[in-house]
Amino acid sequence: MTQRVASVSRTTRETDIRCTLSLDGQGEARVNTGLGFLDHMLTALAKHGRLNLELRAEGDLCVDDHHTVEDCALVLGEALEKALGDKAGVARFGHAYVPLDEALARAVVDLSGRPWPVVNLGLRRDRLGDVSCENLTHFMNSLALSGHFTLHVDLLRGDNDHHRVEAAFKAL
């Protein structure tokens, strides 16, 4: 079996990001984006997706979190697409339902090559830790667009925004 590993970097005026992704991992993550909540979500994504993920980001956090969150998603999406290669032997469709306490999230993916994100997190807070809630939805949208896949994420229930987002990342 071919190793499904990719490394991608992105340097802009706002960010400098390096990512290595192995699809056939053990769920090990070494993530440092400068944003604790984003690190927590990416670590959960890697663990529950059984991905090995190394991602380092330096961004203009003195401005806000937007560029760092967005560019991490763009780099990770590109790494995912590269690691999948010709997608031989990969199931095109996948889905997961994940509970986290009172929250329940559903994520559905189609590796069609046609990017189309539909992400409904229904968040009530402005921020979770050091990340704007609007940027968590933007992360998933950017990931799907950059990775060229269809993504539907729906929060089916839940009251605690932290639980809602974490369930969504774990389902993804």
XYZ file of C-alpha atoms in Angstrom:
172
model
C 0.000 0.000 0.000
C 1.270 3.446 -0.888
C 1.934 5.731 2.035
C -0.727 8.385 2.187
C 1.322 11.269 3.541
C 1.583 14.882 2.429
C 3.430 17.980 3.543
C 2.194 21.447 2.655
C 3.371 24.913 3.600
C 1.845 28.317 3.072
C 3.484 31.664 3.642
C 1.593 34.921 3.229
C 2.002 38.395 4.676
C -0.268 37.272 7.533
C 0.788 33.669 8.228
C 3.499 31.046 7.934
C 2.131 27.508 8.215
C 3.731 24.065 7.904
C 1.701 20.859 7.907
C 2.463 17.170 7.559
C -0.482 14.778 7.470
C -0.516 10.978 7.440
C -3.891 9.397 6.746
C -2.756 6.021 8.083
C -1.751 7.140 11.545
C -2.556 6.415 15.145
C -4.220 9.725 15.939
C -1.075 11.507 17.064
C -1.033 15.280 16.856
C 1.641 17.888 17.363
C -0.198 21.142 16.803
C 0.806 24.672 17.673
C -1.157 27.445 15.992
C -0.861 30.046 18.729
C -4.587 29.537 19.357
C -5.257 27.138 22.212
C -8.840 26.334 21.239
C -7.915 25.638 17.615
C -5.063 23.401 18.800
C -7.582 21.510 20.954
C -9.970 21.012 18.005
C -7.245 19.935 15.567
C -5.906 17.474 18.137
C -9.415 16.015 18.532
C -9.794 15.802 14.745
C -6.505 13.915 14.434
C -7.230 11.571 17.317
C -10.713 10.573 16.209
C -9.776 10.459 12.519
C -6.741 8.285 13.337
C -4.610 10.823 11.487
C -1.084 11.762 12.369
C -0.949 15.531 12.138
C 1.898 17.932 12.623
C 0.889 21.550 12.134
C 2.793 24.671 13.116
C 1.479 28.161 12.469
C 2.695 31.670 13.052
C 0.118 34.295 12.302
C -0.851 37.889 12.837
C -2.660 37.132 16.089
C -2.047 40.737 17.137
C -4.739 41.580 14.562
C -7.134 38.691 15.310
C -7.510 34.950 14.764
C -9.064 35.011 11.275
C -5.991 34.595 9.037
C -4.458 31.885 11.203
C -7.671 29.845 11.408
C -8.410 30.214 7.690
C -4.884 29.462 6.500
C -4.580 26.410 8.781
C -7.746 25.066 7.140
C -6.453 25.807 3.638
C -3.158 24.035 4.336
C -4.816 21.042 6.004
C -7.336 20.704 3.144
C -4.553 20.772 0.564
C -2.569 18.187 2.555
C -5.638 15.951 2.757
C -6.209 16.122 -0.990
C -2.533 15.394 -1.722
C -2.396 12.501 0.751
C -5.509 10.931 -0.807
C -3.785 10.939 -4.200
C -5.925 9.187 -6.812
C -8.277 7.962 -4.025
C -7.843 4.340 -5.098
C -9.342 2.045 -2.490
C -10.991 4.890 -0.595
C -14.730 4.875 0.077
C -16.157 7.975 -1.575
C -18.793 8.642 1.086
C -18.439 8.675 4.844
C -20.394 9.848 7.844
C -20.236 9.929 11.618
C -22.514 10.866 14.468
C -20.648 11.947 17.598
C -22.101 12.770 21.004
C -20.278 14.859 23.566
C -22.359 15.054 26.722
C -25.585 16.840 25.707
C -24.333 17.704 22.199
C -24.767 15.548 19.096
C -23.073 16.314 15.773
C -23.289 14.700 12.349
C -20.637 15.043 9.649
C -21.066 13.671 6.131
C -18.273 13.726 3.545
C -18.222 13.043 -0.194
C -14.743 12.858 -1.714
C -16.237 13.730 -5.095
C -13.700 16.381 -6.041
C -16.551 18.899 -5.990
C -16.071 21.228 -3.029
C -19.282 22.220 -1.314
C -19.456 22.986 2.405
C -22.664 23.258 4.385
C -21.827 23.824 8.044
C -24.503 24.547 10.633
C -23.026 24.804 14.107
C -25.679 27.126 15.555
C -23.232 28.699 17.990
C -24.460 31.304 20.459
C -21.217 32.671 21.897
C -18.929 35.160 20.174
C -15.744 33.299 21.145
C -14.539 29.988 22.433
C -11.253 30.608 24.167
C -9.125 32.607 21.776
C -11.087 31.811 18.605
C -14.075 33.663 17.161
C -16.997 31.291 16.724
C -17.583 32.550 13.186
C -14.064 31.385 12.327
C -14.812 27.821 13.454
C -17.498 27.577 10.776
C -15.117 29.324 8.368
C -12.450 26.713 9.184
C -14.702 23.854 8.086
C -15.838 25.730 4.966
C -12.242 26.517 3.974
C -11.129 22.939 4.676
C -13.754 21.510 2.311
C -13.032 24.058 -0.414
C -9.269 23.563 -0.236
C -9.566 19.777 0.039
C -12.063 19.602 -2.846
C -14.718 17.595 -1.040
C -18.354 18.003 -0.112
C -18.915 18.467 3.611
C -22.130 18.661 5.597
C -21.836 19.282 9.336
C -24.943 19.664 11.447
C -25.347 20.126 15.183
C -28.426 18.100 15.976
C -28.635 19.164 19.620
C -26.648 20.630 22.472
C -26.523 23.612 24.780
C -22.809 24.111 25.485
C -20.984 25.696 22.527
C -17.667 24.073 23.486
C -19.345 20.649 23.429
C -21.118 21.473 20.161
C -17.919 22.443 18.351
C -15.882 19.593 19.786
C -18.524 17.043 18.740
C -18.475 18.542 15.223
C -14.669 18.305 14.912
C -14.713 14.739 16.256
C -17.444 13.774 13.779
C -15.458 15.315 10.945
